[in-house]
CSV table of C-alpha atoms in Angstrom, one decimal:
chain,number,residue,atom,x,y,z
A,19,UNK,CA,-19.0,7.7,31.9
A,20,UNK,CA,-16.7,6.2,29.4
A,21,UNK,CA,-17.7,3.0,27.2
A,22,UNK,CA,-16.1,-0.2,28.7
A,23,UNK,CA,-17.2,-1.9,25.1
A,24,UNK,CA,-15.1,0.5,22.9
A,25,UNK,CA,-12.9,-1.0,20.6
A,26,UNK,CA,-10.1,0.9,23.1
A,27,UNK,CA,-10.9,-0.2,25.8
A,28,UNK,CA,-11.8,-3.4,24.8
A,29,UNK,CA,-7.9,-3.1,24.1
A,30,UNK,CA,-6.6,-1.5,27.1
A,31,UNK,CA,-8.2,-4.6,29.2
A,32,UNK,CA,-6.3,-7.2,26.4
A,33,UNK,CA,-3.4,-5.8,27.5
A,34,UNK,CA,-3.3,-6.5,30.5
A,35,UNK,CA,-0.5,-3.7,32.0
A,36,UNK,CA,0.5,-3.2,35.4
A,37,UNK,CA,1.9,0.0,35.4
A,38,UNK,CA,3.5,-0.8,38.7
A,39,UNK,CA,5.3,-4.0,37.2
A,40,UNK,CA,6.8,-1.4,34.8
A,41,UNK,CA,10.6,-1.0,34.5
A,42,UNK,CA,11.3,2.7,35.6
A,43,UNK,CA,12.9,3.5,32.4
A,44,UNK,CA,10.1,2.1,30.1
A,45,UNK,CA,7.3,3.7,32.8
A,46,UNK,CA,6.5,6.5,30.2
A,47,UNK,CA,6.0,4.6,27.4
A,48,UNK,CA,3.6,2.1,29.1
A,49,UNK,CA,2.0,5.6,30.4
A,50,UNK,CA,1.3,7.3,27.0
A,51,UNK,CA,0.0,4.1,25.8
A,52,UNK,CA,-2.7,4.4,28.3
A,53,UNK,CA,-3.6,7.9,27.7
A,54,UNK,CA,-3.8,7.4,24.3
A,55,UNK,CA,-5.8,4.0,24.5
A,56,UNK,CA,-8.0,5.6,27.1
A,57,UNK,CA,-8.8,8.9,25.1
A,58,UNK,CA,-11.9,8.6,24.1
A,59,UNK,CA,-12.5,12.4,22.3
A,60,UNK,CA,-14.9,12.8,20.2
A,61,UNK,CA,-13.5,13.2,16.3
A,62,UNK,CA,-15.2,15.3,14.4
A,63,UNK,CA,-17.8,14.3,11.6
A,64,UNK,CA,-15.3,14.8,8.9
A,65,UNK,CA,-11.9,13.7,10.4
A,66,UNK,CA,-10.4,11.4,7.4
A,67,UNK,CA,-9.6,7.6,8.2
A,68,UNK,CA,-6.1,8.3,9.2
A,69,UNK,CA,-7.4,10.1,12.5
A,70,UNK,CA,-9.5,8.0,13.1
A,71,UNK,CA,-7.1,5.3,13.8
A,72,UNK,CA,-4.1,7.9,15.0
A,73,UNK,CA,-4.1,7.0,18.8
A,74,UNK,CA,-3.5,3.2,18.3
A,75,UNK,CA,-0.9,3.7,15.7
A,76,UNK,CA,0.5,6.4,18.9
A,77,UNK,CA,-0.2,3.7,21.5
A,78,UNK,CA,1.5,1.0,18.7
A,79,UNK,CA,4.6,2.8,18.0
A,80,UNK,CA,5.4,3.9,22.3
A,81,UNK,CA,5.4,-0.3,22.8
A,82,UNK,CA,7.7,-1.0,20.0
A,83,UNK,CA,10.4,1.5,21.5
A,84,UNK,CA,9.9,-0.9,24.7
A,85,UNK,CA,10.3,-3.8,22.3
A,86,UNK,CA,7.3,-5.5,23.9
A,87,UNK,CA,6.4,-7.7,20.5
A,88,UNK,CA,3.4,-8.9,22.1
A,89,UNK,CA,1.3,-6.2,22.8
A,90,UNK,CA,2.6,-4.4,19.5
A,91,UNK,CA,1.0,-7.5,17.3
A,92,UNK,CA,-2.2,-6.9,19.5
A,93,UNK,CA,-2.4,-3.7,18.7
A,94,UNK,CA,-1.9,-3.6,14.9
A,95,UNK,CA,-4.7,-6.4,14.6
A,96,UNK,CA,-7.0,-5.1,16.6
A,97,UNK,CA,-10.0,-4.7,14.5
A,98,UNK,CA,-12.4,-1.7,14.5
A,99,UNK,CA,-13.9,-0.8,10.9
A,100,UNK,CA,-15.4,-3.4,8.5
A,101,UNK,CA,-13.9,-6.3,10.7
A,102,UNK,CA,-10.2,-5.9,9.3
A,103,UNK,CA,-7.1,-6.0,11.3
A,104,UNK,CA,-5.8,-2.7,11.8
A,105,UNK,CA,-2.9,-3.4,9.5
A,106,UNK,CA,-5.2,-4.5,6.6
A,107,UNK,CA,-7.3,-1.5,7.0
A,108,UNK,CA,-4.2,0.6,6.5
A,109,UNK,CA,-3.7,-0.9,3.8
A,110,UNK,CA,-7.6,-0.9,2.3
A,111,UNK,CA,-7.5,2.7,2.9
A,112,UNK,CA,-4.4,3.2,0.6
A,113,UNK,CA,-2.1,4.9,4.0
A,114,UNK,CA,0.8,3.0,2.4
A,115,UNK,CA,3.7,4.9,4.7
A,116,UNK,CA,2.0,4.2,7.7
A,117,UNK,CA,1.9,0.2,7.0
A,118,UNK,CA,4.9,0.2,5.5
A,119,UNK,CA,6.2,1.9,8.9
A,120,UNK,CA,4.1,-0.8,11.0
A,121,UNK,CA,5.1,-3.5,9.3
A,122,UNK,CA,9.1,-3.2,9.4
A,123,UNK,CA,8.8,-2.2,12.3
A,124,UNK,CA,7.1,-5.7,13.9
A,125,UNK,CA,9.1,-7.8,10.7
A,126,UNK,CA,11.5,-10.2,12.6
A,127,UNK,CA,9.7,-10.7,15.7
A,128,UNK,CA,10.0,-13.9,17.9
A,129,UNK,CA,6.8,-15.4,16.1
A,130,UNK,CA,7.8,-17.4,12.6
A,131,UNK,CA,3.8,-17.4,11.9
A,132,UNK,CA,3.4,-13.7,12.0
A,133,UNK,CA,6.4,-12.8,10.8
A,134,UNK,CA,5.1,-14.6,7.5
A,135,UNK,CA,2.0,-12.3,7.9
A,136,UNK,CA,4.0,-8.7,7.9
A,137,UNK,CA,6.0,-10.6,5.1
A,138,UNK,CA,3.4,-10.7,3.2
A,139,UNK,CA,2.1,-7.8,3.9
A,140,UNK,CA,4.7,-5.4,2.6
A,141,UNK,CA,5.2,-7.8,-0.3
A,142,UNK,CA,1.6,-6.5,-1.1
A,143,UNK,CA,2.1,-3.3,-0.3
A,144,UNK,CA,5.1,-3.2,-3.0
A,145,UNK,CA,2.7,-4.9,-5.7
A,146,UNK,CA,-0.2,-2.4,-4.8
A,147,UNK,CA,2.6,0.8,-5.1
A,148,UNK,CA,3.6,-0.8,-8.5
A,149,UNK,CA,7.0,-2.5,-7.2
A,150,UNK,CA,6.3,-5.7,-8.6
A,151,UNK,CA,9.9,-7.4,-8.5
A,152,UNK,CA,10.5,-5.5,-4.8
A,153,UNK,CA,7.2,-7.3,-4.5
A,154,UNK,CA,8.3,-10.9,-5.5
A,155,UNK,CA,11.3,-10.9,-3.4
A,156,UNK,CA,9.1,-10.5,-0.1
A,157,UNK,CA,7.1,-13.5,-1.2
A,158,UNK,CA,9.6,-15.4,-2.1
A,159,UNK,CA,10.7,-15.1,1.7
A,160,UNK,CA,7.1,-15.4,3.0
A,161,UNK,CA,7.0,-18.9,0.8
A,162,UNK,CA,10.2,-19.9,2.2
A,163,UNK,CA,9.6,-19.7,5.8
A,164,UNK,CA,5.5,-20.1,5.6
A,165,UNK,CA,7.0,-23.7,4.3
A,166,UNK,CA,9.2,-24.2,7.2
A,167,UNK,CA,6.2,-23.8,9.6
A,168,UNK,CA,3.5,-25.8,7.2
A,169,UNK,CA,1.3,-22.5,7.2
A,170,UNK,CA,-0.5,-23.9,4.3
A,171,UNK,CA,-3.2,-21.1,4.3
A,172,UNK,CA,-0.1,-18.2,3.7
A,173,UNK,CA,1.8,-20.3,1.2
A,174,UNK,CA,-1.4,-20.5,-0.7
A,175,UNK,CA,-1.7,-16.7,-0.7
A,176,UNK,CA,2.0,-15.7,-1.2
A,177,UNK,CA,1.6,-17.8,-4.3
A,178,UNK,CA,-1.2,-16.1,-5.8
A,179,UNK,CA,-0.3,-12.6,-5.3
A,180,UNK,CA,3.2,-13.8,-6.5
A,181,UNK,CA,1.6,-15.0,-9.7
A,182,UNK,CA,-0.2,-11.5,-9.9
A,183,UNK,CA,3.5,-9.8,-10.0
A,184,UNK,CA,4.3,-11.9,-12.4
A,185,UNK,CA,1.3,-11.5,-14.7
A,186,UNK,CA,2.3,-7.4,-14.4
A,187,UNK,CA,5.6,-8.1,-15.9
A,188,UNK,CA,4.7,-9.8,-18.7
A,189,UNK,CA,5.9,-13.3,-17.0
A,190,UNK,CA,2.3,-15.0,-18.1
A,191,UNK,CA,3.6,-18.8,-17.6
A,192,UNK,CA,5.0,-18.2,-14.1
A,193,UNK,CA,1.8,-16.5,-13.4
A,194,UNK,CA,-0.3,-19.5,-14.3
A,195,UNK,CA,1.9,-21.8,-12.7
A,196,UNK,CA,1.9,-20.1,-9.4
A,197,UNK,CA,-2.4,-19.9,-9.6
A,198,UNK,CA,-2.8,-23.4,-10.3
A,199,UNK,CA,-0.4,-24.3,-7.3
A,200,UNK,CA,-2.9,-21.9,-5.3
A,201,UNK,CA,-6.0,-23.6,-6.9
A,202,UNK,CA,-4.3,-27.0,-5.7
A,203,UNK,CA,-3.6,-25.8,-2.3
A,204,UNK,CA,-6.9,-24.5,-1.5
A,205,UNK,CA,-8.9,-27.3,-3.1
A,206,UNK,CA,-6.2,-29.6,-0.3
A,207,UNK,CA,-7.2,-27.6,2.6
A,208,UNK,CA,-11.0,-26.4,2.2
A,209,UNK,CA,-10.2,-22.7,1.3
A,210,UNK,CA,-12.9,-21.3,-0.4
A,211,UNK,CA,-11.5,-17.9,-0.4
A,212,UNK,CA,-8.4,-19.1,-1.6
A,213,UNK,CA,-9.8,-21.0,-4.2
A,214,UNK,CA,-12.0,-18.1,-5.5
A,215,UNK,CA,-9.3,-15.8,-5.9
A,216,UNK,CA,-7.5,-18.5,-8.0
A,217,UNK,CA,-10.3,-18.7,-9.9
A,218,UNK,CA,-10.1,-15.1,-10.8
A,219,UNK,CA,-6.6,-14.8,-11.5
A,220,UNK,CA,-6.5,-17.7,-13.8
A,221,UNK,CA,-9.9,-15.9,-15.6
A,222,UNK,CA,-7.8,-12.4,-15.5
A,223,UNK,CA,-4.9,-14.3,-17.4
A,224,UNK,CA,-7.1,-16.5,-20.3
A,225,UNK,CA,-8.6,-12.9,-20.6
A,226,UNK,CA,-5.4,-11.5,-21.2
A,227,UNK,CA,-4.7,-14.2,-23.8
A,228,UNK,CA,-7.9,-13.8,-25.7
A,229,UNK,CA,-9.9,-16.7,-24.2
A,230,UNK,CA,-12.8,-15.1,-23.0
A,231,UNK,CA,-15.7,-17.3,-23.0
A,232,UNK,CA,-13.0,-19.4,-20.8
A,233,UNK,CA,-12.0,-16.6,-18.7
A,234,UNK,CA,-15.4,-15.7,-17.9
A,235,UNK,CA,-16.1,-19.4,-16.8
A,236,UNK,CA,-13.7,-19.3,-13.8
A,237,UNK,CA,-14.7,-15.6,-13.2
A,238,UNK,CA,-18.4,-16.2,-12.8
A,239,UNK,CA,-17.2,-19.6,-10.3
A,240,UNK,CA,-15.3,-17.3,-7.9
A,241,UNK,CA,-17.7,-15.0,-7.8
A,242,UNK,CA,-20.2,-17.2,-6.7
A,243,UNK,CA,-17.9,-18.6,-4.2
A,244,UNK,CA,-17.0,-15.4,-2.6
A,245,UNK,CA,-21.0,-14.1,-2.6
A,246,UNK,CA,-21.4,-17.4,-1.0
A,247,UNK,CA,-18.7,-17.0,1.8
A,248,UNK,CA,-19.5,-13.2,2.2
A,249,UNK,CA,-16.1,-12.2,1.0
A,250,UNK,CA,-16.7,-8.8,0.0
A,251,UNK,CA,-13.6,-7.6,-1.3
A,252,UNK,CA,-13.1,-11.0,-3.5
A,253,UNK,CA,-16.6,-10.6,-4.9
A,254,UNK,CA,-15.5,-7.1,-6.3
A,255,UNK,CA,-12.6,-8.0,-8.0
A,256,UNK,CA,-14.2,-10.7,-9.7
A,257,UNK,CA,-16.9,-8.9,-11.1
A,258,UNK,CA,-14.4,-6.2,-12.3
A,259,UNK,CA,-12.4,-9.1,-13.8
A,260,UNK,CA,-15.9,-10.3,-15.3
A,261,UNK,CA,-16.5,-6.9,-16.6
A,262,UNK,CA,-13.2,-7.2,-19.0
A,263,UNK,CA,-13.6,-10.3,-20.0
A,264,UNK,CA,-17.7,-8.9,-21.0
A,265,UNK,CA,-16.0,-6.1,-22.9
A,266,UNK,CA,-13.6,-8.2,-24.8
A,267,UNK,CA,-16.3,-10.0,-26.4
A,268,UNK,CA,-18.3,-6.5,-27.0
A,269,UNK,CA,-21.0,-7.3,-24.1
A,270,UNK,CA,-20.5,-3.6,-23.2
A,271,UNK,CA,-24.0,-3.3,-21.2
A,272,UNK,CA,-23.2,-6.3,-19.4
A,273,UNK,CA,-19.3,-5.4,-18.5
A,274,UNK,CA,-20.7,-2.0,-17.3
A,275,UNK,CA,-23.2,-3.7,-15.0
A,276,UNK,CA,-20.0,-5.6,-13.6
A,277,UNK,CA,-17.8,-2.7,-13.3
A,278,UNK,CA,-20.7,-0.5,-11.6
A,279,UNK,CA,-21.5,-3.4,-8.8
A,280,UNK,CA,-17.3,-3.9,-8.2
A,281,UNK,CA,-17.5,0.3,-7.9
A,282,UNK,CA,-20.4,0.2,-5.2
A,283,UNK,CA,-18.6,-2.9,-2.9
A,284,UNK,CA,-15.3,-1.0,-3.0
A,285,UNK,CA,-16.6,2.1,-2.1
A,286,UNK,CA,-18.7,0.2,0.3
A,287,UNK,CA,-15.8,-1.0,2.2
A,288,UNK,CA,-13.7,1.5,1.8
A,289,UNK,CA,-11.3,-0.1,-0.4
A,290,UNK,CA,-9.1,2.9,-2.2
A,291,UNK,CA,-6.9,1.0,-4.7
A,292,UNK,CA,-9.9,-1.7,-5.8
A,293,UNK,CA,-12.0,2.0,-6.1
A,294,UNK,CA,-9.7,3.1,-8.5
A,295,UNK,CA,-9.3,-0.2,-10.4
A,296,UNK,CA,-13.4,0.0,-11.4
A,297,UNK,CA,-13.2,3.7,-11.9
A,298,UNK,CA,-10.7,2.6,-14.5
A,299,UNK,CA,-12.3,-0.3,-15.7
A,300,UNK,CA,-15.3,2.2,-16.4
A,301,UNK,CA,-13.6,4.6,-18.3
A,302,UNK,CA,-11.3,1.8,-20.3
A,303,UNK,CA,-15.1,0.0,-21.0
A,304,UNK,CA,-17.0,3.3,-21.7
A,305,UNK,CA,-13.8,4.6,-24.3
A,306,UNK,CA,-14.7,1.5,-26.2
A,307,UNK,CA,-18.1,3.2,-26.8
A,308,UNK,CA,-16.9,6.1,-27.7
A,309,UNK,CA,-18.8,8.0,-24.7
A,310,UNK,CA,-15.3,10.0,-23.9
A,311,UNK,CA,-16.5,12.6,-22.0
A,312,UNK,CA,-17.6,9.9,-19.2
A,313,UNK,CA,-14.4,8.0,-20.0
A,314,UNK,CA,-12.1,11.4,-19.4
A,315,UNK,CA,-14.3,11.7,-15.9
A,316,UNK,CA,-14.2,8.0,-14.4
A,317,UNK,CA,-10.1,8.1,-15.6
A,318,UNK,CA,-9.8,11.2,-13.6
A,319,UNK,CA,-11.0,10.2,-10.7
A,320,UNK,CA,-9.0,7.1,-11.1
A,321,UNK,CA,-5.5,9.0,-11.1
A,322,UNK,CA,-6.8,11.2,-8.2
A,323,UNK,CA,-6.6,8.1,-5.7
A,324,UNK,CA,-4.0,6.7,-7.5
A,325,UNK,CA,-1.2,9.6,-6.8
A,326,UNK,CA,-3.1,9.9,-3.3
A,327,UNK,CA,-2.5,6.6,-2.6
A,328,UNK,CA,1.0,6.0,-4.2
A,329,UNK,CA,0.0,3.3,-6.6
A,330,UNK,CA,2.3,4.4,-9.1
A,331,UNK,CA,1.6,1.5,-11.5
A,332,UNK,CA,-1.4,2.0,-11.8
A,333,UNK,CA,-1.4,6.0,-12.2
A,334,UNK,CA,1.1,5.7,-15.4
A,335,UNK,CA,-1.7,2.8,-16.9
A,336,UNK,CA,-4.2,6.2,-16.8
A,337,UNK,CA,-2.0,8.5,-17.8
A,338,UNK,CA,-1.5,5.9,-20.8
A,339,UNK,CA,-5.3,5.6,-21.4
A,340,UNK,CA,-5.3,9.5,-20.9
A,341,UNK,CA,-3.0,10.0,-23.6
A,342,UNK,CA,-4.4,7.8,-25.9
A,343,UNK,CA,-7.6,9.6,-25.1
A,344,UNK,CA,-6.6,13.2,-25.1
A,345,UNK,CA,-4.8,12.3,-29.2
A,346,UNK,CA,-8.5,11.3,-30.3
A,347,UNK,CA,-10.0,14.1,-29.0
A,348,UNK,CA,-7.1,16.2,-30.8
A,349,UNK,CA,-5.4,17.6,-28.2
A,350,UNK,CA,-2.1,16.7,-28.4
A,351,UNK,CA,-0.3,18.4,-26.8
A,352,UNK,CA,-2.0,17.4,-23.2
A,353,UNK,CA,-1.7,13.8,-25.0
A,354,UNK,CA,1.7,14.3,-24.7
A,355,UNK,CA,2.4,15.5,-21.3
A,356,UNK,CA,0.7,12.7,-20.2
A,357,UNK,CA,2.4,10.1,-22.4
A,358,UNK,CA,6.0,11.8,-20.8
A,359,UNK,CA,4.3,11.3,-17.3
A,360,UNK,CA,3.5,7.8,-17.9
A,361,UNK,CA,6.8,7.1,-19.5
A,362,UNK,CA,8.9,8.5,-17.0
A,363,UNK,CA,7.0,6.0,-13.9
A,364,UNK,CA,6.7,3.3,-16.0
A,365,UNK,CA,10.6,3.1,-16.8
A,366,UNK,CA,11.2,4.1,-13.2
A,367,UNK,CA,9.3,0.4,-12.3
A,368,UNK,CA,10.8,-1.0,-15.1
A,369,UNK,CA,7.5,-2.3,-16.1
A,370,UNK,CA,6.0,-3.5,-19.6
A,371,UNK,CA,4.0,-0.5,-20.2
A,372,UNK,CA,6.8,1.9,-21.0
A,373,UNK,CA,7.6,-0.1,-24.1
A,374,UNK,CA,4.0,1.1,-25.2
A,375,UNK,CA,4.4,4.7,-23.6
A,376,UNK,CA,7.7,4.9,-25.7
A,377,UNK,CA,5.9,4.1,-28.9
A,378,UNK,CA,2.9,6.2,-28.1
A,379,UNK,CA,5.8,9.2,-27.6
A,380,UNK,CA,7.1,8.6,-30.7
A,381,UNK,CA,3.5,9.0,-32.8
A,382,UNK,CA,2.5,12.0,-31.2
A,383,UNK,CA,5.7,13.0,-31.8
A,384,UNK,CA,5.6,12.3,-35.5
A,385,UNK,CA,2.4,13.8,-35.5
A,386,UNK,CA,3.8,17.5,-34.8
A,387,UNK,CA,6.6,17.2,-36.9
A,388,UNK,CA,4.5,17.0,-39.6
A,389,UNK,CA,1.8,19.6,-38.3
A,390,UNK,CA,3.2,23.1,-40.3
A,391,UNK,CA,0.6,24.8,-38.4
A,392,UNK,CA,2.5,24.6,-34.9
A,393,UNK,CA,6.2,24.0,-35.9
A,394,UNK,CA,7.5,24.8,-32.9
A,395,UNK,CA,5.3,23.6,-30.5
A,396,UNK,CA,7.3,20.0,-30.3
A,397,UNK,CA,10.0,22.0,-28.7
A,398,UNK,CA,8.2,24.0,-26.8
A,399,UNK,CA,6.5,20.5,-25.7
A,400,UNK,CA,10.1,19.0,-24.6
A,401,UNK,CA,11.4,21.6,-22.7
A,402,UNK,CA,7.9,22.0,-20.6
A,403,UNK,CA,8.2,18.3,-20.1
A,404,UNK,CA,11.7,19.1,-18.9
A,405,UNK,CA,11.2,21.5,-16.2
């Protein structure tokens, strides 16, 4: 006898359809979203996330072709794993097509207040694939009509993860502007979470700047607000923003501690782009030791999600550190493929880091030129970089 209490059919009864209220020429639609909603096989044991989730994104793309809004939103939100909307686990899980698909597909819908939620959404999911102006723009719009509407809670947000884009290009004094408009908004309203995440983007910026002991201040403030609110994902990135600020001033044990506990709650909730972020942290942290062979292995299985995911940003900043890496350990020549790699995304996303990835080319470039050993292996480099 099948479950009444599955999250399916938990989801069948919230949609209340009457098959026989049906137009004719939307009847099959309305049918397949049933059988799919109402399939209740088994998956097997190792079935990845995306299948695990497949019959609801079927059942959500059947009602968009009857554009029937309503029971499209319901779907995409319903939650089944780790209490997260199914959008946002979509997103936590790095299937960035799929949510990307979703969302334009429900942007523009009757409702201002969710429309500012899919806005939102892809302007994250731009910022998390390395898009950072693409990202802006979609803010920008989520601001503008979150305003209209007084959704205080969503301006808030759209401001913060606006200031992050920012911070990525290099724009440090728009950054801090839009975090301390978040920090006032949130103080305004009661929003811890909001607050905490200020907290930690203003510490991730003094850390940028040098400042530390200040950094580490607000860090160590959201964390304990997020602990305290049971904000899992929040609590992770502050302790990963903890561990940089730890390293900067040499407190390697201690930023390792940080980065290790950020590692276990994004692996805990399945969170593929904040896994990556403390595998990198880890390897950035342990290079600073010198321990390279655990640096090369955390950065490697950094870039593995990354290109899984599509976070292209953040695959050319390990390619980068890979480089860097690979011309200690004296191999340049894989320095250098990955320097090319790195150069060619980061110009792509017109992003700061290709002005480093260009000067890095340049010494590793120098550096065979004036190896007699190998003189032709710079050319032999170029034209395998080429192909």
């Amino acid at each position: 006898m099948t479950n009444s209490n599955t999250p399916s059919q938990l989801l069948v009864s919230r949609l209340e359809i009457n098959l026989d209220e049906v137009p004719i020429e939307q009847l099959d639609h309305y049918i397949a979203v049933e059988n799919f909603l109402n399939d209740e096989e088994e998956l097997p044991r190792d079935a990845d996330n995306l299948k695990k989730v497949q019959k609801y994104l079927e059942a959500f793309h059947h009602i968009c072709e009857v554009e029937d809004w309503k029971r499209a939103i319901a779907i995409s939100s319903i939650r089944i794993f780790f209490n997260e909307e199914l959008h946002n686990q979509l997103f936590s899980w790095g299937y960035y097509p799929e949510l990307a698909e979703l969302y334009n597909k429900l942007l523009n819908t009757p409702s201002p207040e969710l429309n500012t939620t899919f806005l939102y959404g892809l302007g994250n999911l731009h910022y998390a694939k390395g898009d950072y102006r693409q990202a802006i723009d979609f803010y920008d719009k989520c601001l503008k009509e979150s305003q209209g509407i007084k959704d205080f809670q969503t301006v808030g947000a759209a401001l913060n993860s606006q200031g992050l884009s920012h911070f990525r290009l290099g724009g440090y004094d728009k950054a801090i502007n839009c975090f301390q408009q978040r920090l006032v908004i949130a103080w305004e309203n009661n929003d811890y979470q909001g607050e905490g995440a200020a907290l930690n983007n203003l510490g991730l910026l003094y850390s940028t700047q040098g400042k530390y002991r200040k950094a580490i201040k607000y860090q160590n403030r959201s964390r304990e607000i997020l602990h305290i609110i049971g904000y899992r994902s929040g609590e992770g990135n502050a302790l990963g923003s903890l561990g940089t600020s730890y390293a900067g001033l040499e407190g390697y044990e201690k930023a390792i501690e940080c980065q290790k506990k950020y590692l276990a709650i994004m692996q805990e909730i399945e969170d593929c782009l904040g896994e990556g972020d403390a595998l990198g942290n880890l390897g950035t942290t342990l290079a600073k030791l010198n321990r390279n062979s655990e640096a090369l292995e955390y950065w490697q299985a950094a870039l593995a999600i990354y290109k899984k995911i599509g976070s292209r940003s953040s695959e050319a900043l390990i390619l980068t550190n890979l480089a860097t890496l690979y011309q200690i350990l004296g191999d340049t020549k894989l320095a250098y493929e990955c320097c090319v790699q790195a150069l060619a995304i980061a110009t792509e996303l017109d992003i700061p880091l290709a002005n480093e990835c260009q000067e890095l080319k340049k010494i590793l470039e120098l550096i065979y030129k004036v190896n007699h050993k190998y003189p032709n292996v710079l050319h032999e480099m170029q034209q395998g970089t080429a192909n």
